[in-house]
Coordinates of C-alpha atoms in Angstrom, one line a residue:
Chain A
X1 CA 15.4 10.8 18.2
X2 CA 13.8 7.5 17.0
X3 CA 10.7 7.7 14.8
X4 CA 8.3 5.5 12.8
X5 CA 7.0 7.3 9.8
X6 CA 4.7 4.6 8.3
X7 CA 1.8 3.4 10.5
X8 CA -1.7 2.4 9.4
X9 CA -4.8 2.8 11.6
X10 CA -8.1 0.9 11.3
X11 CA -9.1 3.2 8.5
X12 CA -6.9 1.2 6.1
X13 CA -8.9 -1.7 4.8
X14 CA -6.0 -4.1 5.2
X15 CA -5.2 -3.0 8.8
X16 CA -6.5 -4.7 11.9
X17 CA -9.5 -3.0 13.6
X18 CA -7.4 -3.0 16.8
X19 CA -5.3 -0.2 15.2
X20 CA -7.1 2.6 17.1
X21 CA -5.3 5.9 17.2
X22 CA -5.1 5.7 21.0
X23 CA -3.5 2.2 21.0
X24 CA -1.1 3.2 18.3
X25 CA 0.1 6.1 20.4
X26 CA 0.4 3.9 23.5
X27 CA 2.5 1.4 21.6
X28 CA 4.7 4.0 20.1
X29 CA 5.4 5.7 23.5
X30 CA 6.1 2.3 25.1
X31 CA 8.6 1.6 22.3
X32 CA 10.4 4.8 23.0
X33 CA 9.6 6.6 19.8
X34 CA 10.2 10.4 19.7
X35 CA 7.7 10.8 16.9
X36 CA 5.4 8.9 14.6
X37 CA 3.4 9.5 11.4
X38 CA -0.1 8.1 10.7
X39 CA -0.3 7.1 7.0
X40 CA -3.5 5.3 6.0
X41 CA -4.0 4.3 2.4
X42 CA -5.3 7.3 0.4
X43 CA -6.7 9.1 3.4
X44 CA -5.8 11.2 6.4
X45 CA -9.3 11.1 7.9
X46 CA -8.1 9.5 11.1
X47 CA -5.3 12.1 11.7
X48 CA -7.5 14.5 13.8
X49 CA -8.1 11.5 16.1
X50 CA -4.5 10.6 16.5
X51 CA -3.5 14.3 16.9
X52 CA -5.7 14.4 20.0
X53 CA -4.2 11.1 21.3
X54 CA -0.7 12.3 20.6
X55 CA -1.3 15.6 22.3
X56 CA -2.7 13.9 25.4
X57 CA 0.3 11.5 25.5
X58 CA 2.9 14.2 24.7
X59 CA 4.1 12.3 21.6
X60 CA 5.2 14.2 18.5
X61 CA 3.2 13.3 15.4
X62 CA 3.1 14.0 11.7
X63 CA 0.0 13.6 9.7
X64 CA 0.0 11.9 6.4
X65 CA -1.3 9.4 3.9
X66 CA 0.1 6.6 1.8
X67 CA -0.8 7.7 -1.7
X68 CA -1.1 4.8 -4.2
X69 CA -0.4 6.6 -7.5
X70 CA -1.5 5.9 -11.0
X71 CA 1.6 3.7 -11.4
X72 CA 0.3 1.7 -8.4
X73 CA 3.4 2.8 -6.4
X74 CA 3.0 3.4 -2.7
X75 CA 4.3 6.8 -1.6
X76 CA 4.1 8.7 1.7
X77 CA 3.0 12.3 2.0
X78 CA 3.7 13.7 5.5
X79 CA 2.6 17.0 7.0
X80 CA 2.9 19.1 10.1
X81 CA -0.8 19.6 10.4
X82 CA -4.0 17.6 9.9
X83 CA -5.3 20.5 7.8
X84 CA -2.6 20.0 5.2
X85 CA -3.0 16.2 5.3
X86 CA -6.8 16.5 4.8
X87 CA -6.2 18.9 1.9
X88 CA -4.0 16.3 0.3
X89 CA -6.7 13.7 1.0
X90 CA -9.3 15.8 -0.8
X91 CA -7.0 16.2 -3.8
X92 CA -6.4 12.4 -3.9
X93 CA -10.1 11.6 -3.4
X94 CA -11.0 13.7 -6.4
X95 CA -9.0 11.2 -8.5
X96 CA -10.2 8.0 -6.9
X97 CA -12.6 5.5 -8.6
X98 CA -16.2 6.2 -7.8
X99 CA -16.9 2.6 -6.9
X100 CA -18.2 2.0 -3.3
X101 CA -16.1 -0.1 -1.0
X102 CA -17.4 -3.6 -0.1
X103 CA -16.1 -4.3 3.4
X104 CA -16.5 -8.0 2.8
X105 CA -14.1 -7.8 -0.2
X106 CA -11.5 -5.3 0.9
X107 CA -12.1 -4.7 4.6
X108 CA -13.7 -2.1 6.9
X109 CA -12.6 1.5 6.8
X110 CA -13.8 3.2 10.0
X111 CA -13.2 6.9 10.6
X112 CA -12.9 7.1 14.4
X113 CA -12.7 9.7 17.2
X114 CA -9.7 9.9 19.6
X115 CA -11.6 7.8 22.1
X116 CA -12.5 5.0 19.7
X117 CA -16.1 5.9 18.6
X118 CA -16.8 5.1 15.0
X119 CA -17.9 8.3 13.2
X120 CA -18.6 6.7 9.8
X121 CA -17.3 4.2 7.3
X122 CA -15.3 5.6 4.5
X123 CA -17.1 4.7 1.2
X124 CA -14.3 5.0 -1.3
X125 CA -12.1 1.9 -2.0
X126 CA -9.0 3.0 -0.2
X127 CA -7.2 -0.2 -1.4
X128 CA -7.2 1.2 -5.0
X129 CA -4.8 3.6 -6.7
X130 CA -5.7 7.1 -7.8
X131 CA -5.3 8.7 -11.2
X132 CA -2.5 11.1 -10.1
X133 CA 1.0 10.2 -11.3
X134 CA 4.1 10.2 -9.0
X135 CA 5.4 13.6 -10.3
X136 CA 1.9 15.1 -9.8
X137 CA 1.6 13.7 -6.3
X138 CA 5.2 14.9 -5.5
X139 CA 4.4 18.4 -6.7
X140 CA 1.1 18.6 -4.8
X141 CA 2.7 17.3 -1.6
X142 CA 5.5 19.8 -1.7
X143 CA 3.0 22.6 -2.7
X144 CA 1.1 21.8 0.6
X145 CA 4.4 21.9 2.5
X146 CA 4.9 18.2 3.0
X147 CA 7.6 15.6 2.8
X148 CA 7.4 13.0 0.0
X149 CA 8.9 9.5 0.3
X150 CA 8.9 6.5 -1.8
X151 CA 7.5 3.7 0.4
X152 CA 9.1 0.2 0.9
X153 CA 11.3 0.4 -2.2
X154 CA 12.5 -3.1 -1.7
X155 CA 9.1 -4.8 -2.0
X156 CA 8.0 -6.8 -5.0
X157 CA 4.6 -5.1 -5.2
X158 CA 3.4 -1.5 -5.0
X159 CA 7.0 -0.1 -5.0
X160 CA 9.1 2.1 -7.4
X161 CA 11.2 -1.0 -7.9
X162 CA 8.3 -3.4 -8.8
X163 CA 6.4 -0.9 -10.9
X164 CA 9.1 1.3 -12.5
X165 CA 12.2 -0.8 -12.2
X166 CA 13.9 1.6 -9.8
X167 CA 13.7 5.1 -8.3
X168 CA 12.7 7.6 -11.0
X169 CA 15.4 10.2 -11.2
X170 CA 13.1 13.1 -12.1
X171 CA 11.0 12.9 -8.9
X172 CA 12.1 15.0 -5.9
X173 CA 11.6 12.4 -3.2
X174 CA 12.8 13.7 0.1
X175 CA 13.7 10.2 1.2
X176 CA 13.1 6.6 0.3
X177 CA 11.9 4.0 2.7
X178 CA 13.1 0.4 3.3
X179 CA 10.7 -2.2 4.6
X180 CA 11.3 -3.9 7.9
X181 CA 13.0 -6.9 6.3
X182 CA 15.2 -5.0 3.7
X183 CA 18.9 -5.6 4.0
X184 CA 20.5 -2.1 4.4
X185 CA 23.8 -3.2 2.9
X186 CA 22.0 -4.3 -0.3
X187 CA 19.6 -1.3 -0.6
X188 CA 21.7 1.7 0.5
X189 CA 23.7 1.5 -2.7
X190 CA 20.6 1.2 -4.8
X191 CA 19.3 4.3 -3.1
X192 CA 22.5 6.2 -3.5
X193 CA 21.9 10.0 -3.5
X194 CA 18.7 9.6 -1.4
X195 CA 18.1 9.8 2.3
X196 CA 17.0 6.4 3.6
X197 CA 14.4 5.6 6.2
X198 CA 13.1 2.4 7.7
X199 CA 9.6 2.3 9.2
X200 CA 7.2 -0.4 10.4
X201 CA 4.3 -0.1 7.9
X202 CA 2.4 -1.5 10.8
X203 CA -1.0 -2.9 10.1
X204 CA -1.4 -4.5 13.6
X205 CA -0.4 -3.3 17.0
X206 CA 2.5 -5.7 17.6
X207 CA 4.2 -4.2 14.6
X208 CA 4.1 -0.5 15.7
X209 CA 7.7 0.8 16.0
X210 CA 9.2 -2.7 15.6
X211 CA 11.7 -1.0 13.3
X212 CA 12.5 2.7 13.2
X213 CA 14.7 5.4 11.8
X214 CA 17.0 7.6 14.0
X215 CA 18.2 11.1 13.4
X216 CA 19.5 14.1 15.4
X217 CA 16.5 16.4 15.3
X218 CA 15.7 19.6 17.2
X219 CA 12.0 19.0 16.8
X220 CA 9.9 16.4 15.1
X221 CA 8.7 18.6 12.2
X222 CA 8.7 18.5 8.4
X223 CA 11.4 21.2 8.3
X224 CA 13.7 19.3 10.7
X225 CA 13.2 16.0 8.9
X226 CA 13.8 17.7 5.6
X227 CA 17.1 19.0 6.8
X228 CA 18.2 15.6 8.2
X229 CA 17.2 14.0 4.9
X230 CA 19.1 16.7 2.9
X231 CA 22.2 15.7 4.9
X232 CA 21.3 12.0 4.5
X233 CA 21.8 11.9 8.2
X234 CA 19.7 9.0 9.2
X235 CA 20.5 5.6 10.8
X236 CA 18.2 2.6 10.6
X237 CA 17.2 0.0 13.1
X238 CA 18.3 -3.6 12.3
X239 CA 16.1 -5.4 9.8
X240 CA 13.7 -8.1 10.9
X241 CA 14.1 -11.6 9.5
X242 CA 10.4 -12.1 8.9
X243 CA 8.0 -9.6 7.5
Chain B
X1 CA -12.8 -23.7 -19.5
X2 CA -12.2 -24.9 -16.0
X3 CA -9.3 -23.9 -13.8
X4 CA -7.9 -27.4 -14.1
X5 CA -8.1 -27.3 -17.9
X6 CA -6.4 -23.8 -17.9
X7 CA -3.6 -25.2 -15.6
X8 CA -3.0 -28.0 -18.1
X9 CA -2.8 -25.6 -21.1
X10 CA -0.4 -23.3 -19.4
X11 CA 1.8 -26.0 -17.9
X12 CA 0.9 -24.8 -14.4
X13 CA -0.5 -26.1 -11.2
X14 CA -3.7 -25.2 -9.4
X15 CA -2.5 -23.5 -6.2
X16 CA -6.0 -22.8 -5.0
X17 CA -9.0 -24.7 -6.2
X18 CA -12.5 -23.3 -6.3
X19 CA -15.8 -25.1 -7.0
X20 CA -17.2 -24.3 -10.4
X21 CA -14.4 -21.8 -11.2
X22 CA -14.3 -21.3 -15.0
X23 CA -13.6 -18.8 -17.7
X24 CA -15.1 -17.9 -21.0
X25 CA -12.6 -15.2 -22.0
X26 CA -9.1 -13.9 -21.2
X27 CA -7.8 -10.6 -19.8
X28 CA -4.1 -9.9 -19.3
X29 CA -3.0 -7.0 -17.1
X30 CA -0.6 -6.1 -14.3
X31 CA -2.0 -2.7 -13.4
X32 CA -5.0 -3.5 -11.2
X33 CA -6.8 -0.2 -11.9
X34 CA -6.7 -1.2 -15.6
X35 CA -8.0 -4.7 -14.8
X36 CA -10.8 -3.1 -12.7
X37 CA -11.7 -0.8 -15.5
X38 CA -11.6 -3.2 -18.4
X39 CA -11.8 -6.9 -17.4
X40 CA -15.2 -8.5 -17.9
X41 CA -17.1 -11.0 -15.9
X42 CA -16.1 -14.7 -16.2
X43 CA -12.7 -13.9 -17.7
X44 CA -9.4 -15.6 -16.6
X45 CA -7.1 -12.9 -15.4
X46 CA -3.5 -13.4 -16.4
X47 CA -1.1 -11.3 -14.2
X48 CA 2.1 -11.2 -12.2
X49 CA 0.4 -9.5 -9.3
X50 CA 0.7 -12.1 -6.6
X51 CA -1.0 -10.4 -3.6
X52 CA -4.3 -10.2 -1.8
X53 CA -5.5 -7.1 -3.6
X54 CA -5.6 -9.1 -6.9
X55 CA -8.2 -11.4 -5.3
X56 CA -10.3 -8.4 -4.3
X57 CA -10.2 -7.1 -7.9
X58 CA -11.2 -10.5 -9.2
X59 CA -14.2 -10.5 -6.9
X60 CA -15.1 -7.0 -8.1
X61 CA -15.0 -7.8 -11.8
X62 CA -16.5 -11.3 -11.4
X63 CA -13.4 -13.3 -12.4
X64 CA -13.1 -16.7 -10.8
X65 CA -9.8 -18.0 -12.4
X66 CA -6.5 -16.2 -11.9
X67 CA -3.2 -17.2 -13.6
X68 CA 0.0 -16.0 -11.9
X69 CA 2.9 -15.9 -14.2
X70 CA 6.7 -16.5 -13.8
X71 CA 6.0 -19.0 -10.9
X72 CA 5.6 -16.2 -8.5
X73 CA 4.8 -17.6 -5.0
X74 CA 1.3 -17.2 -3.6
X75 CA 1.4 -15.6 -0.1
X76 CA -0.7 -17.3 2.5
X77 CA -3.1 -14.4 2.9
X78 CA -3.7 -14.4 -0.9
X79 CA -4.4 -18.2 -0.9
X80 CA -6.8 -17.7 2.0
X81 CA -8.6 -14.8 0.3
X82 CA -8.9 -16.8 -2.9
X83 CA -10.4 -19.8 -1.1
X84 CA -12.8 -17.6 0.8
X85 CA -13.9 -15.7 -2.4
X86 CA -14.1 -18.8 -4.6
X87 CA -11.3 -17.7 -6.9
X88 CA -9.1 -20.5 -8.4
X89 CA -5.4 -19.6 -8.6
X90 CA -3.2 -21.3 -11.2
X91 CA 0.6 -20.7 -11.0
X92 CA 2.6 -21.1 -14.2
X93 CA 6.3 -20.6 -15.2
X94 CA 5.1 -19.0 -18.4
X95 CA 5.1 -15.3 -19.2
X96 CA 1.9 -13.4 -19.7
X97 CA 2.2 -13.5 -23.5
X98 CA 3.0 -17.2 -23.5
X99 CA -0.1 -17.8 -21.4
X100 CA -2.2 -15.7 -23.8
X101 CA -1.0 -17.9 -26.7
X102 CA -1.7 -21.1 -24.7
X103 CA -5.3 -19.9 -24.1
X104 CA -5.9 -18.6 -27.6
X105 CA -9.1 -20.6 -28.1
X106 CA -10.8 -18.3 -25.6
X107 CA -11.8 -14.8 -26.8
X108 CA -10.5 -11.5 -25.4
X109 CA -12.5 -10.3 -22.4
X110 CA -14.8 -7.3 -23.0
X111 CA -16.0 -5.0 -20.3

């Protein structure tokens, strides 16, 4: 099964407004994905919408968020249910700055319905980090039954590499993610001991499922992925030459 | 101090110019949440964070001159954001500390 575990919707301030849950699901199905995960910055508030779209399309979906930690490292927390993802969101929100987002500065953050109506604009600045550290976020994610991944470890900003100099040995990451342009031959050895994934980190529709991870899964669930990750049994799509 | 004067002092180049961009104090920081919490208005921000979010943080704190250290490249979306928001971007081969020394006639930024 092929899957893309890192996709942003219009809720992310840096993502295109065209990233409606319905369109994301359409693109993922067209690209032959067996499963996807929605991972907006600091928030899972569009996961109920994509859950409905995925259900209608018969596409398996995980529900998550890309948590920017106190170290300003991007990490993925992925769950089987929207309830778990929203509980994680509330916990992250409690440690977010109280400043109100200015859409002119950072971008719009619409919470939408499955059929593209705007419910409200999220007021928090989802582009900013929260006060929770990586070990704290890992513990909370696992307590809620989720998968915890270090995002785009090869990137020169917002990664374990850029912020901490490497993958912290004391954090129980279930897997580490390579970006769409990372050279697997270079980064596999640096991620020795960890399962490796590659996902699109799509911020616009053309990037959905442009790269992917493949594994032999009975079902697209946290438990099945955790098992595949434990066996480090993932293969990656080829890298792209341009981000 | 204008962006052009700052560029000269730090041996750098103005990658993005902005009308009237100038600084009366200095803040050095690579953690944007720290910058957001502590940098004051009209400071020059000295950092290695060469991405668009840095421009947004400059806008939030009222900083109109940004110095990017170690000759890190300015991505196109960052340059566009800076031009749009009126933030001048200077790129220098120097480290953060070396830039701070070069700008020592300006006081530390206070929040």
